[in-house]
JSON list of C-alpha atoms and ligand atoms in Angstrom, two decimals:
[
{"chain": "A", "resi": 1, "resn": "UNK", "atom": "CA", "xyz": [155.73, 4.12, 103.03]},
{"chain": "A", "resi": 2, "resn": "UNK", "atom": "CA", "xyz": [155.83, 4.48, 106.85]},
{"chain": "A", "resi": 3, "resn": "UNK", "atom": "CA", "xyz": [157.82, 1.76, 108.57]},
{"chain": "A", "resi": 4, "resn": "UNK", "atom": "CA", "xyz": [156.94, 0.80, 112.14]},
{"chain": "A", "resi": 5, "resn": "UNK", "atom": "CA", "xyz": [156.76, 4.14, 114.02]},
{"chain": "A", "resi": 6, "resn": "UNK", "atom": "CA", "xyz": [158.67, 4.61, 117.24]},
{"chain": "A", "resi": 7, "resn": "UNK", "atom": "CA", "xyz": [156.43, 4.37, 120.32]},
{"chain": "A", "resi": 8, "resn": "UNK", "atom": "CA", "xyz": [156.38, 7.79, 122.04]},
{"chain": "A", "resi": 9, "resn": "UNK", "atom": "CA", "xyz": [156.29, 7.20, 125.82]},
{"chain": "A", "resi": 10, "resn": "UNK", "atom": "CA", "xyz": [154.39, 9.55, 128.16]},
{"chain": "A", "resi": 11, "resn": "UNK", "atom": "CA", "xyz": [154.24, 9.19, 131.98]},
{"chain": "A", "resi": 12, "resn": "UNK", "atom": "CA", "xyz": [150.45, 8.92, 132.17]},
{"chain": "A", "resi": 13, "resn": "UNK", "atom": "CA", "xyz": [147.27, 9.03, 130.10]},
{"chain": "A", "resi": 14, "resn": "UNK", "atom": "CA", "xyz": [146.69, 12.71, 130.89]},
{"chain": "A", "resi": 15, "resn": "UNK", "atom": "CA", "xyz": [150.03, 13.80, 129.43]},
{"chain": "A", "resi": 16, "resn": "UNK", "atom": "CA", "xyz": [149.51, 11.49, 126.47]},
{"chain": "A", "resi": 17, "resn": "UNK", "atom": "CA", "xyz": [146.16, 13.17, 125.83]},
{"chain": "A", "resi": 18, "resn": "UNK", "atom": "CA", "xyz": [147.81, 16.60, 125.99]},
{"chain": "A", "resi": 19, "resn": "UNK", "atom": "CA", "xyz": [150.42, 15.49, 123.46]},
{"chain": "A", "resi": 20, "resn": "UNK", "atom": "CA", "xyz": [147.74, 14.12, 121.12]},
{"chain": "A", "resi": 21, "resn": "UNK", "atom": "CA", "xyz": [145.50, 17.20, 121.43]},
{"chain": "A", "resi": 22, "resn": "UNK", "atom": "CA", "xyz": [148.47, 19.51, 120.82]},
{"chain": "A", "resi": 23, "resn": "UNK", "atom": "CA", "xyz": [149.51, 17.63, 117.68]},
{"chain": "A", "resi": 24, "resn": "UNK", "atom": "CA", "xyz": [145.92, 17.56, 116.38]},
{"chain": "A", "resi": 25, "resn": "UNK", "atom": "CA", "xyz": [145.45, 21.30, 116.95]},
{"chain": "A", "resi": 26, "resn": "UNK", "atom": "CA", "xyz": [148.79, 22.12, 115.33]},
{"chain": "A", "resi": 27, "resn": "UNK", "atom": "CA", "xyz": [148.02, 20.07, 112.21]},
{"chain": "A", "resi": 28, "resn": "UNK", "atom": "CA", "xyz": [144.49, 21.44, 111.92]},
{"chain": "A", "resi": 29, "resn": "UNK", "atom": "CA", "xyz": [145.89, 24.98, 112.13]},
{"chain": "A", "resi": 30, "resn": "UNK", "atom": "CA", "xyz": [148.43, 24.15, 109.41]},
{"chain": "A", "resi": 31, "resn": "UNK", "atom": "CA", "xyz": [145.69, 22.74, 107.19]},
{"chain": "A", "resi": 32, "resn": "UNK", "atom": "CA", "xyz": [143.57, 25.84, 107.72]},
{"chain": "A", "resi": 33, "resn": "UNK", "atom": "CA", "xyz": [146.52, 28.11, 106.86]},
{"chain": "A", "resi": 34, "resn": "UNK", "atom": "CA", "xyz": [147.19, 26.18, 103.67]},
{"chain": "A", "resi": 35, "resn": "UNK", "atom": "CA", "xyz": [143.70, 25.36, 102.44]},
{"chain": "A", "resi": 36, "resn": "UNK", "atom": "CA", "xyz": [141.27, 27.55, 104.37]},
{"chain": "A", "resi": 37, "resn": "UNK", "atom": "CA", "xyz": [139.59, 24.42, 105.69]},
{"chain": "A", "resi": 38, "resn": "UNK", "atom": "CA", "xyz": [140.65, 21.33, 107.63]},
{"chain": "A", "resi": 39, "resn": "UNK", "atom": "CA", "xyz": [139.29, 17.91, 108.51]},
{"chain": "A", "resi": 40, "resn": "UNK", "atom": "CA", "xyz": [139.69, 15.72, 111.58]},
{"chain": "A", "resi": 41, "resn": "UNK", "atom": "CA", "xyz": [138.77, 12.06, 111.95]},
{"chain": "A", "resi": 42, "resn": "UNK", "atom": "CA", "xyz": [138.04, 11.09, 115.56]},
{"chain": "A", "resi": 43, "resn": "UNK", "atom": "CA", "xyz": [137.51, 7.60, 116.90]},
{"chain": "A", "resi": 44, "resn": "UNK", "atom": "CA", "xyz": [135.55, 5.68, 119.52]},
{"chain": "A", "resi": 45, "resn": "UNK", "atom": "CA", "xyz": [136.34, 3.69, 122.62]},
{"chain": "A", "resi": 46, "resn": "UNK", "atom": "CA", "xyz": [137.68, 5.05, 125.89]},
{"chain": "A", "resi": 47, "resn": "UNK", "atom": "CA", "xyz": [140.98, 6.62, 124.79]},
{"chain": "A", "resi": 48, "resn": "UNK", "atom": "CA", "xyz": [139.86, 9.67, 122.80]},
{"chain": "A", "resi": 49, "resn": "UNK", "atom": "CA", "xyz": [137.52, 11.24, 125.39]},
{"chain": "A", "resi": 50, "resn": "UNK", "atom": "CA", "xyz": [140.20, 13.24, 127.26]},
{"chain": "A", "resi": 51, "resn": "UNK", "atom": "CA", "xyz": [141.64, 14.40, 123.93]},
{"chain": "A", "resi": 52, "resn": "UNK", "atom": "CA", "xyz": [138.22, 15.65, 122.85]},
{"chain": "A", "resi": 53, "resn": "UNK", "atom": "CA", "xyz": [137.79, 17.46, 126.18]},
{"chain": "A", "resi": 54, "resn": "UNK", "atom": "CA", "xyz": [141.05, 19.34, 125.56]},
{"chain": "A", "resi": 55, "resn": "UNK", "atom": "CA", "xyz": [140.33, 20.11, 121.89]},
{"chain": "A", "resi": 56, "resn": "UNK", "atom": "CA", "xyz": [136.93, 21.56, 122.79]},
{"chain": "A", "resi": 57, "resn": "UNK", "atom": "CA", "xyz": [138.68, 24.26, 124.85]},
{"chain": "A", "resi": 58, "resn": "UNK", "atom": "CA", "xyz": [140.91, 25.45, 121.99]},
{"chain": "A", "resi": 59, "resn": "UNK", "atom": "CA", "xyz": [139.94, 28.66, 120.10]},
{"chain": "A", "resi": 60, "resn": "UNK", "atom": "CA", "xyz": [140.47, 27.24, 116.61]},
{"chain": "A", "resi": 61, "resn": "UNK", "atom": "CA", "xyz": [138.21, 28.49, 113.74]},
{"chain": "A", "resi": 62, "resn": "UNK", "atom": "CA", "xyz": [136.07, 25.38, 114.18]},
{"chain": "A", "resi": 63, "resn": "UNK", "atom": "CA", "xyz": [133.48, 26.62, 111.65]},
{"chain": "A", "resi": 64, "resn": "UNK", "atom": "CA", "xyz": [136.13, 25.86, 109.00]},
{"chain": "A", "resi": 65, "resn": "UNK", "atom": "CA", "xyz": [136.84, 22.39, 110.38]},
{"chain": "A", "resi": 66, "resn": "UNK", "atom": "CA", "xyz": [134.96, 19.23, 109.43]},
{"chain": "A", "resi": 67, "resn": "UNK", "atom": "CA", "xyz": [134.87, 16.23, 111.76]},
{"chain": "A", "resi": 68, "resn": "UNK", "atom": "CA", "xyz": [133.94, 12.61, 111.18]},
{"chain": "A", "resi": 69, "resn": "UNK", "atom": "CA", "xyz": [134.61, 9.24, 112.84]},
{"chain": "A", "resi": 70, "resn": "UNK", "atom": "CA", "xyz": [136.93, 6.34, 111.99]},
{"chain": "A", "resi": 71, "resn": "UNK", "atom": "CA", "xyz": [134.10, 4.01, 112.82]},
{"chain": "A", "resi": 72, "resn": "UNK", "atom": "CA", "xyz": [130.73, 3.68, 114.46]},
{"chain": "A", "resi": 73, "resn": "UNK", "atom": "CA", "xyz": [128.68, 1.05, 116.18]},
{"chain": "A", "resi": 74, "resn": "UNK", "atom": "CA", "xyz": [125.42, 0.23, 114.39]},
{"chain": "A", "resi": 75, "resn": "UNK", "atom": "CA", "xyz": [123.38, 2.02, 117.06]},
{"chain": "A", "resi": 76, "resn": "UNK", "atom": "CA", "xyz": [121.59, 5.40, 116.99]},
{"chain": "A", "resi": 77, "resn": "UNK", "atom": "CA", "xyz": [123.34, 8.49, 118.40]},
{"chain": "A", "resi": 78, "resn": "UNK", "atom": "CA", "xyz": [121.12, 8.25, 121.48]},
{"chain": "A", "resi": 79, "resn": "UNK", "atom": "CA", "xyz": [122.77, 4.98, 122.48]},
{"chain": "A", "resi": 80, "resn": "UNK", "atom": "CA", "xyz": [125.44, 4.99, 125.20]},
{"chain": "A", "resi": 81, "resn": "UNK", "atom": "CA", "xyz": [127.47, 2.80, 122.81]},
{"chain": "A", "resi": 82, "resn": "UNK", "atom": "CA", "xyz": [127.44, 5.45, 120.06]},
{"chain": "A", "resi": 83, "resn": "UNK", "atom": "CA", "xyz": [130.77, 6.96, 119.04]},
{"chain": "A", "resi": 84, "resn": "UNK", "atom": "CA", "xyz": [128.83, 9.89, 117.57]},
{"chain": "A", "resi": 85, "resn": "UNK", "atom": "CA", "xyz": [127.25, 10.47, 120.98]},
{"chain": "A", "resi": 86, "resn": "UNK", "atom": "CA", "xyz": [130.67, 10.58, 122.66]},
{"chain": "A", "resi": 87, "resn": "UNK", "atom": "CA", "xyz": [131.99, 12.97, 120.01]},
{"chain": "A", "resi": 88, "resn": "UNK", "atom": "CA", "xyz": [128.96, 15.27, 120.31]},
{"chain": "A", "resi": 89, "resn": "UNK", "atom": "CA", "xyz": [129.16, 15.27, 124.12]},
{"chain": "A", "resi": 90, "resn": "UNK", "atom": "CA", "xyz": [132.92, 15.78, 124.44]},
{"chain": "A", "resi": 91, "resn": "UNK", "atom": "CA", "xyz": [134.24, 17.40, 121.25]},
{"chain": "A", "resi": 92, "resn": "UNK", "atom": "CA", "xyz": [131.40, 19.28, 119.54]},
{"chain": "A", "resi": 93, "resn": "UNK", "atom": "CA", "xyz": [130.91, 21.54, 122.56]},
{"chain": "A", "resi": 94, "resn": "UNK", "atom": "CA", "xyz": [132.50, 24.77, 123.86]},
{"chain": "A", "resi": 95, "resn": "UNK", "atom": "CA", "xyz": [134.87, 26.31, 121.30]},
{"chain": "A", "resi": 96, "resn": "UNK", "atom": "CA", "xyz": [134.36, 23.35, 118.94]},
{"chain": "A", "resi": 97, "resn": "UNK", "atom": "CA", "xyz": [130.55, 23.46, 118.92]},
{"chain": "A", "resi": 98, "resn": "UNK", "atom": "CA", "xyz": [130.59, 25.08, 115.46]},
{"chain": "A", "resi": 99, "resn": "UNK", "atom": "CA", "xyz": [132.56, 22.33, 113.71]},
{"chain": "A", "resi": 100, "resn": "UNK", "atom": "CA", "xyz": [130.79, 20.55, 110.84]},
{"chain": "A", "resi": 101, "resn": "UNK", "atom": "CA", "xyz": [130.12, 16.92, 111.73]},
{"chain": "A", "resi": 102, "resn": "UNK", "atom": "CA", "xyz": [129.80, 14.22, 109.07]},
{"chain": "A", "resi": 103, "resn": "UNK", "atom": "CA", "xyz": [128.13, 11.19, 110.68]},
{"chain": "A", "resi": 104, "resn": "UNK", "atom": "CA", "xyz": [128.56, 7.57, 109.69]},
{"chain": "A", "resi": 105, "resn": "UNK", "atom": "CA", "xyz": [125.31, 6.37, 111.26]},
{"chain": "A", "resi": 106, "resn": "UNK", "atom": "CA", "xyz": [121.98, 7.19, 109.63]},
{"chain": "A", "resi": 107, "resn": "UNK", "atom": "CA", "xyz": [118.50, 5.68, 109.99]},
{"chain": "A", "resi": 108, "resn": "UNK", "atom": "CA", "xyz": [119.00, 3.53, 106.91]},
{"chain": "A", "resi": 109, "resn": "UNK", "atom": "CA", "xyz": [117.40, 0.09, 107.07]},
{"chain": "A", "resi": 110, "resn": "UNK", "atom": "CA", "xyz": [120.78, -1.66, 107.21]},
{"chain": "A", "resi": 111, "resn": "UNK", "atom": "CA", "xyz": [124.45, -0.85, 107.89]},
{"chain": "A", "resi": 112, "resn": "UNK", "atom": "CA", "xyz": [125.37, -1.50, 104.26]},
{"chain": "A", "resi": 113, "resn": "UNK", "atom": "CA", "xyz": [122.96, 1.20, 103.13]},
{"chain": "A", "resi": 114, "resn": "UNK", "atom": "CA", "xyz": [124.19, 3.61, 105.79]},
{"chain": "A", "resi": 115, "resn": "UNK", "atom": "CA", "xyz": [127.77, 3.03, 104.60]},
{"chain": "A", "resi": 116, "resn": "UNK", "atom": "CA", "xyz": [126.72, 3.83, 101.02]},
{"chain": "A", "resi": 117, "resn": "UNK", "atom": "CA", "xyz": [124.85, 6.92, 102.20]},
{"chain": "A", "resi": 118, "resn": "UNK", "atom": "CA", "xyz": [127.91, 8.23, 104.08]},
{"chain": "A", "resi": 119, "resn": "UNK", "atom": "CA", "xyz": [130.45, 7.44, 101.36]},
{"chain": "A", "resi": 120, "resn": "UNK", "atom": "CA", "xyz": [130.54, 10.70, 99.38]},
{"chain": "A", "resi": 121, "resn": "UNK", "atom": "CA", "xyz": [130.37, 13.07, 102.36]},
{"chain": "A", "resi": 122, "resn": "UNK", "atom": "CA", "xyz": [133.19, 11.18, 104.09]},
{"chain": "A", "resi": 123, "resn": "UNK", "atom": "CA", "xyz": [135.28, 11.00, 100.91]},
{"chain": "A", "resi": 124, "resn": "UNK", "atom": "CA", "xyz": [135.00, 14.78, 100.59]},
{"chain": "A", "resi": 125, "resn": "UNK", "atom": "CA", "xyz": [136.94, 15.16, 103.86]},
{"chain": "A", "resi": 126, "resn": "UNK", "atom": "CA", "xyz": [140.01, 13.39, 102.50]},
{"chain": "A", "resi": 127, "resn": "UNK", "atom": "CA", "xyz": [142.91, 13.74, 102.46]},
{"chain": "A", "resi": 128, "resn": "UNK", "atom": "CA", "xyz": [142.28, 14.40, 106.14]},
{"chain": "A", "resi": 129, "resn": "UNK", "atom": "CA", "xyz": [144.57, 16.70, 108.08]},
{"chain": "A", "resi": 130, "resn": "UNK", "atom": "CA", "xyz": [144.56, 14.48, 111.16]},
{"chain": "A", "resi": 131, "resn": "UNK", "atom": "CA", "xyz": [143.24, 11.01, 112.00]},
{"chain": "A", "resi": 132, "resn": "UNK", "atom": "CA", "xyz": [143.05, 9.92, 115.65]},
{"chain": "A", "resi": 133, "resn": "UNK", "atom": "CA", "xyz": [142.84, 6.16, 116.25]},
{"chain": "A", "resi": 134, "resn": "UNK", "atom": "CA", "xyz": [142.85, 3.81, 119.18]},
{"chain": "A", "resi": 135, "resn": "UNK", "atom": "CA", "xyz": [143.83, 0.16, 118.98]},
{"chain": "A", "resi": 136, "resn": "UNK", "atom": "CA", "xyz": [142.46, -2.98, 120.54]},
{"chain": "A", "resi": 137, "resn": "UNK", "atom": "CA", "xyz": [144.59, -5.68, 122.17]},
{"chain": "A", "resi": 138, "resn": "UNK", "atom": "CA", "xyz": [143.89, -7.74, 119.05]},
{"chain": "A", "resi": 139, "resn": "UNK", "atom": "CA", "xyz": [145.59, -5.09, 116.92]},
{"chain": "A", "resi": 140, "resn": "UNK", "atom": "CA", "xyz": [142.37, -3.73, 115.41]},
{"chain": "A", "resi": 141, "resn": "UNK", "atom": "CA", "xyz": [141.91, -0.08, 114.63]},
{"chain": "A", "resi": 142, "resn": "UNK", "atom": "CA", "xyz": [138.68, 1.62, 113.62]},
{"chain": "A", "resi": 143, "resn": "UNK", "atom": "CA", "xyz": [136.39, -1.40, 113.19]},
{"chain": "A", "resi": 144, "resn": "UNK", "atom": "CA", "xyz": [138.87, -3.48, 111.19]},
{"chain": "A", "resi": 145, "resn": "UNK", "atom": "CA", "xyz": [139.08, -6.63, 113.28]},
{"chain": "A", "resi": 146, "resn": "UNK", "atom": "CA", "xyz": [141.30, -9.70, 112.75]},
{"chain": "A", "resi": 147, "resn": "UNK", "atom": "CA", "xyz": [139.29, -12.59, 111.38]},
{"chain": "A", "resi": 148, "resn": "UNK", "atom": "CA", "xyz": [136.27, -10.52, 110.42]},
{"chain": "A", "resi": 149, "resn": "UNK", "atom": "CA", "xyz": [134.72, -11.20, 107.00]},
{"chain": "A", "resi": 150, "resn": "UNK", "atom": "CA", "xyz": [135.00, -7.50, 106.12]},
{"chain": "A", "resi": 151, "resn": "UNK", "atom": "CA", "xyz": [138.70, -7.30, 106.98]},
{"chain": "A", "resi": 152, "resn": "UNK", "atom": "CA", "xyz": [140.07, -8.06, 103.51]},
{"chain": "A", "resi": 153, "resn": "UNK", "atom": "CA", "xyz": [138.04, -5.27, 101.94]},
{"chain": "A", "resi": 154, "resn": "UNK", "atom": "CA", "xyz": [138.72, -2.99, 104.89]},
{"chain": "A", "resi": 155, "resn": "UNK", "atom": "CA", "xyz": [142.51, -3.39, 104.68]},
{"chain": "A", "resi": 156, "resn": "UNK", "atom": "CA", "xyz": [142.80, -3.18, 100.90]},
{"chain": "A", "resi": 157, "resn": "UNK", "atom": "CA", "xyz": [144.97, -0.05, 100.48]},
{"chain": "A", "resi": 158, "resn": "UNK", "atom": "CA", "xyz": [143.73, 0.31, 96.89]},
{"chain": "A", "resi": 159, "resn": "UNK", "atom": "CA", "xyz": [140.14, -0.64, 97.64]},
{"chain": "A", "resi": 160, "resn": "UNK", "atom": "CA", "xyz": [138.59, 2.63, 96.51]},
{"chain": "A", "resi": 161, "resn": "UNK", "atom": "CA", "xyz": [135.74, 2.81, 99.04]},
{"chain": "A", "resi": 162, "resn": "UNK", "atom": "CA", "xyz": [135.77, 4.96, 102.16]},
{"chain": "A", "resi": 163, "resn": "UNK", "atom": "CA", "xyz": [133.03, 3.47, 104.37]},
{"chain": "A", "resi": 164, "resn": "UNK", "atom": "CA", "xyz": [132.05, -0.17, 104.79]},
{"chain": "A", "resi": 165, "resn": "UNK", "atom": "CA", "xyz": [129.68, -2.18, 106.94]},
{"chain": "A", "resi": 166, "resn": "UNK", "atom": "CA", "xyz": [131.33, -4.63, 109.34]},
{"chain": "A", "resi": 167, "resn": "UNK", "atom": "CA", "xyz": [129.32, -7.62, 110.57]},
{"chain": "A", "resi": 168, "resn": "UNK", "atom": "CA", "xyz": [129.35, -8.67, 114.20]},
{"chain": "A", "resi": 169, "resn": "UNK", "atom": "CA", "xyz": [131.67, -11.60, 114.54]},
{"chain": "A", "resi": 170, "resn": "UNK", "atom": "CA", "xyz": [133.67, -13.98, 116.68]},
{"chain": "A", "resi": 171, "resn": "UNK", "atom": "CA", "xyz": [135.58, -12.84, 118.63]},
{"chain": "A", "resi": 172, "resn": "UNK", "atom": "CA", "xyz": [134.76, -9.26, 117.60]},
{"chain": "A", "resi": 173, "resn": "UNK", "atom": "CA", "xyz": [132.94, -6.99, 117.21]},
{"chain": "A", "resi": 174, "resn": "UNK", "atom": "CA", "xyz": [130.02, -7.77, 119.49]},
{"chain": "A", "resi": 175, "resn": "UNK", "atom": "CA", "xyz": [127.75, -5.57, 117.41]},
{"chain": "A", "resi": 176, "resn": "UNK", "atom": "CA", "xyz": [127.57, -4.65, 113.72]},
{"chain": "A", "resi": 177, "resn": "UNK", "atom": "CA", "xyz": [129.64, -1.62, 112.84]},
{"chain": "A", "resi": 178, "resn": "UNK", "atom": "CA", "xyz": [130.48, 0.95, 110.19]},
{"chain": "A", "resi": 179, "resn": "UNK", "atom": "CA", "xyz": [134.16, 1.57, 109.51]},
{"chain": "A", "resi": 180, "resn": "UNK", "atom": "CA", "xyz": [136.36, 3.72, 107.39]},
{"chain": "A", "resi": 181, "resn": "UNK", "atom": "CA", "xyz": [138.73, 1.66, 105.31]},
{"chain": "A", "resi": 182, "resn": "UNK", "atom": "CA", "xyz": [142.51, 1.63, 105.21]},
{"chain": "A", "resi": 183, "resn": "UNK", "atom": "CA", "xyz": [142.15, 3.10, 101.71]},
{"chain": "A", "resi": 184, "resn": "UNK", "atom": "CA", "xyz": [140.55, 6.13, 103.38]},
{"chain": "A", "resi": 185, "resn": "UNK", "atom": "CA", "xyz": [142.52, 6.31, 106.62]},
{"chain": "A", "resi": 186, "resn": "UNK", "atom": "CA", "xyz": [145.92, 6.15, 104.95]},
{"chain": "A", "resi": 187, "resn": "UNK", "atom": "CA", "xyz": [145.03, 9.44, 103.21]},
{"chain": "A", "resi": 188, "resn": "UNK", "atom": "CA", "xyz": [145.90, 11.56, 106.23]},
{"chain": "A", "resi": 189, "resn": "UNK", "atom": "CA", "xyz": [148.62, 14.13, 106.65]},
{"chain": "A", "resi": 190, "resn": "UNK", "atom": "CA", "xyz": [149.05, 12.88, 110.22]},
{"chain": "A", "resi": 191, "resn": "UNK", "atom": "CA", "xyz": [147.75, 9.78, 111.95]},
{"chain": "A", "resi": 192, "resn": "UNK", "atom": "CA", "xyz": [147.91, 9.46, 115.73]},
{"chain": "A", "resi": 193, "resn": "UNK", "atom": "CA", "xyz": [147.46, 6.07, 117.39]},
{"chain": "A", "resi": 194, "resn": "UNK", "atom": "CA", "xyz": [146.69, 6.67, 121.08]},
{"chain": "A", "resi": 195, "resn": "UNK", "atom": "CA", "xyz": [147.17, 3.60, 123.25]},
{"chain": "A", "resi": 196, "resn": "UNK", "atom": "CA", "xyz": [147.74, 2.60, 126.87]},
{"chain": "A", "resi": 197, "resn": "UNK", "atom": "CA", "xyz": [149.19, -0.40, 128.63]},
{"chain": "A", "resi": 198, "resn": "UNK", "atom": "CA", "xyz": [151.99, -2.88, 128.15]},
{"chain": "A", "resi": 199, "resn": "UNK", "atom": "CA", "xyz": [149.94, -5.38, 126.16]},
{"chain": "A", "resi": 200, "resn": "UNK", "atom": "CA", "xyz": [149.21, -2.82, 123.43]},
{"chain": "A", "resi": 201, "resn": "UNK", "atom": "CA", "xyz": [152.83, -1.65, 123.36]},
{"chain": "A", "resi": 202, "resn": "UNK", "atom": "CA", "xyz": [153.89, -5.24, 122.77]},
{"chain": "A", "resi": 203, "resn": "UNK", "atom": "CA", "xyz": [151.43, -5.53, 119.89]},
{"chain": "A", "resi": 204, "resn": "UNK", "atom": "CA", "xyz": [153.04, -2.51, 118.22]},
{"chain": "A", "resi": 205, "resn": "UNK", "atom": "CA", "xyz": [156.65, -3.47, 118.88]},
{"chain": "A", "resi": 206, "resn": "UNK", "atom": "CA", "xyz": [156.68, -7.27, 118.75]},
{"chain": "A", "resi": 207, "resn": "UNK", "atom": "CA", "xyz": [154.14, -8.15, 116.05]},
{"chain": "A", "resi": 208, "resn": "UNK", "atom": "CA", "xyz": [153.80, -7.29, 112.36]},
{"chain": "A", "resi": 209, "resn": "UNK", "atom": "CA", "xyz": [150.81, -9.39, 111.32]},
{"chain": "A", "resi": 210, "resn": "UNK", "atom": "CA", "xyz": [147.81, -7.48, 112.63]},
{"chain": "A", "resi": 211, "resn": "UNK", "atom": "CA", "xyz": [145.56, -4.76, 111.14]},
{"chain": "A", "resi": 212, "resn": "UNK", "atom": "CA", "xyz": [147.51, -1.96, 112.81]},
{"chain": "A", "resi": 213, "resn": "UNK", "atom": "CA", "xyz": [150.69, -3.10, 111.07]},
{"chain": "A", "resi": 214, "resn": "UNK", "atom": "CA", "xyz": [148.91, -2.92, 107.70]},
{"chain": "A", "resi": 215, "resn": "UNK", "atom": "CA", "xyz": [148.22, 0.73, 108.53]},
{"chain": "A", "resi": 216, "resn": "UNK", "atom": "CA", "xyz": [151.90, 1.36, 109.21]},
{"chain": "A", "resi": 217, "resn": "UNK", "atom": "CA", "xyz": [152.87, -0.29, 105.91]},
{"chain": "A", "resi": 218, "resn": "UNK", "atom": "CA", "xyz": [150.25, 1.56, 103.86]},
{"chain": "A", "resi": 219, "resn": "UNK", "atom": "CA", "xyz": [150.50, 5.04, 105.35]},
{"chain": "A", "resi": 220, "resn": "UNK", "atom": "CA", "xyz": [152.23, 7.52, 103.03]},
{"chain": "A", "resi": 221, "resn": "UNK", "atom": "CA", "xyz": [152.33, 10.24, 105.69]},
{"chain": "A", "resi": 222, "resn": "UNK", "atom": "CA", "xyz": [153.52, 10.37, 109.31]},
{"chain": "A", "resi": 223, "resn": "UNK", "atom": "CA", "xyz": [152.06, 8.01, 111.90]},
{"chain": "A", "resi": 224, "resn": "UNK", "atom": "CA", "xyz": [152.67, 8.74, 115.59]},
{"chain": "A", "resi": 225, "resn": "UNK", "atom": "CA", "xyz": [152.09, 6.16, 118.30]},
{"chain": "A", "resi": 226, "resn": "UNK", "atom": "CA", "xyz": [151.45, 7.94, 121.61]},
{"chain": "A", "resi": 227, "resn": "UNK", "atom": "CA", "xyz": [151.67, 5.53, 124.56]},
{"chain": "A", "resi": 228, "resn": "UNK", "atom": "CA", "xyz": [151.30, 5.70, 128.32]},
{"chain": "A", "resi": 229, "resn": "UNK", "atom": "CA", "xyz": [151.35, 2.95, 130.96]},
{"chain": "B", "resi": 1, "resn": "LIG", "atom": "C1", "xyz": [135.47, 1.74, 118.91]},
{"chain": "B", "resi": 1, "resn": "LIG", "atom": "C2", "xyz": [136.81, 2.24, 118.45]},
{"chain": "B", "resi": 1, "resn": "LIG", "atom": "C3", "xyz": [137.80, 1.13, 118.54]},
{"chain": "B", "resi": 1, "resn": "LIG", "atom": "C4", "xyz": [138.78, 1.55, 119.62]},
{"chain": "B", "resi": 1, "resn": "LIG", "atom": "C5", "xyz": [139.61, 0.40, 120.10]},
{"chain": "B", "resi": 1, "resn": "LIG", "atom": "C6", "xyz": [140.42, 0.81, 121.33]},
{"chain": "B", "resi": 1, "resn": "LIG", "atom": "O1", "xyz": [134.46, 2.02, 118.28]},
{"chain": "B", "resi": 1, "resn": "LIG", "atom": "O2", "xyz": [135.48, 1.10, 119.98]},
{"chain": "B", "resi": 1, "resn": "LIG", "atom": "O3", "xyz": [136.81, 2.90, 117.32]},
{"chain": "B", "resi": 1, "resn": "LIG", "atom": "O4", "xyz": [138.50, 0.83, 117.37]},
{"chain": "B", "resi": 1, "resn": "LIG", "atom": "O5", "xyz": [139.63, 2.56, 119.11]},
{"chain": "B", "resi": 1, "resn": "LIG", "atom": "O6", "xyz": [138.75, -0.67, 120.42]},
{"chain": "B", "resi": 1, "resn": "LIG", "atom": "O7", "xyz": [139.52, 1.16, 122.33]},
{"chain": "B", "resi": 1, "resn": "LIG", "atom": "P1", "xyz": [140.04, 1.82, 123.71]},
{"chain": "B", "resi": 1, "resn": "LIG", "atom": "O8", "xyz": [140.54, 3.18, 123.33]},
{"chain": "B", "resi": 1, "resn": "LIG", "atom": "O9", "xyz": [138.82, 1.87, 124.57]},
{"chain": "B", "resi": 1, "resn": "LIG", "atom": "O10", "xyz": [141.13, 0.93, 124.23]}
]
């Protein structure tokens, strides 16, 4: 079990992104050496973009790498709110254009049905070589939000499902989502939590009651917290 990881401090967001991209590339290369294939779970929000930009320049054998998302907003990939859109625009380009992408969103009638439709293809990517996560100031990761009706299922480390639908809620999320579960995300050879700002550092270091802390307790493999001001 991983106890609370040390917060790794970097001078700025650019150097934090370099550290994250370097670790991701190294662990993908190790997975490819060992298994002939590798899988990477990206995330949404504003933090991962610079990491994707760096990864897309690296000459890895991306045709042997599968990519999916930790979570998705219940919007089509054409939406500016889509995590898939950000990943396609900033990671699945350049050297990484040939990576195999496993989407969470599909044109199913409802998020629950899209979650069911994505389940097997996502499960096939686990154990994942690397998972990249951000974290909200409420301690959420992926789309596992404090107080949300789907949180209990989402944080059940023995739950057995990989993808769930998350209803919009108060205070979050503003829109319905799809999320990988802790049961899925803890099955990673390396998890990187990429965060910025003092408020988020305080969440990591001073609290132990939020979704992110459940990840730390459940993770069997290394978790790195990469932080910059
Ligand atoms: C999303 C993300 C979400 C994100 C956090 C942190 O779909 O928005 O998956 O979980 O990681 O909200 O977002 P920032 O990186 O923008 O702070």
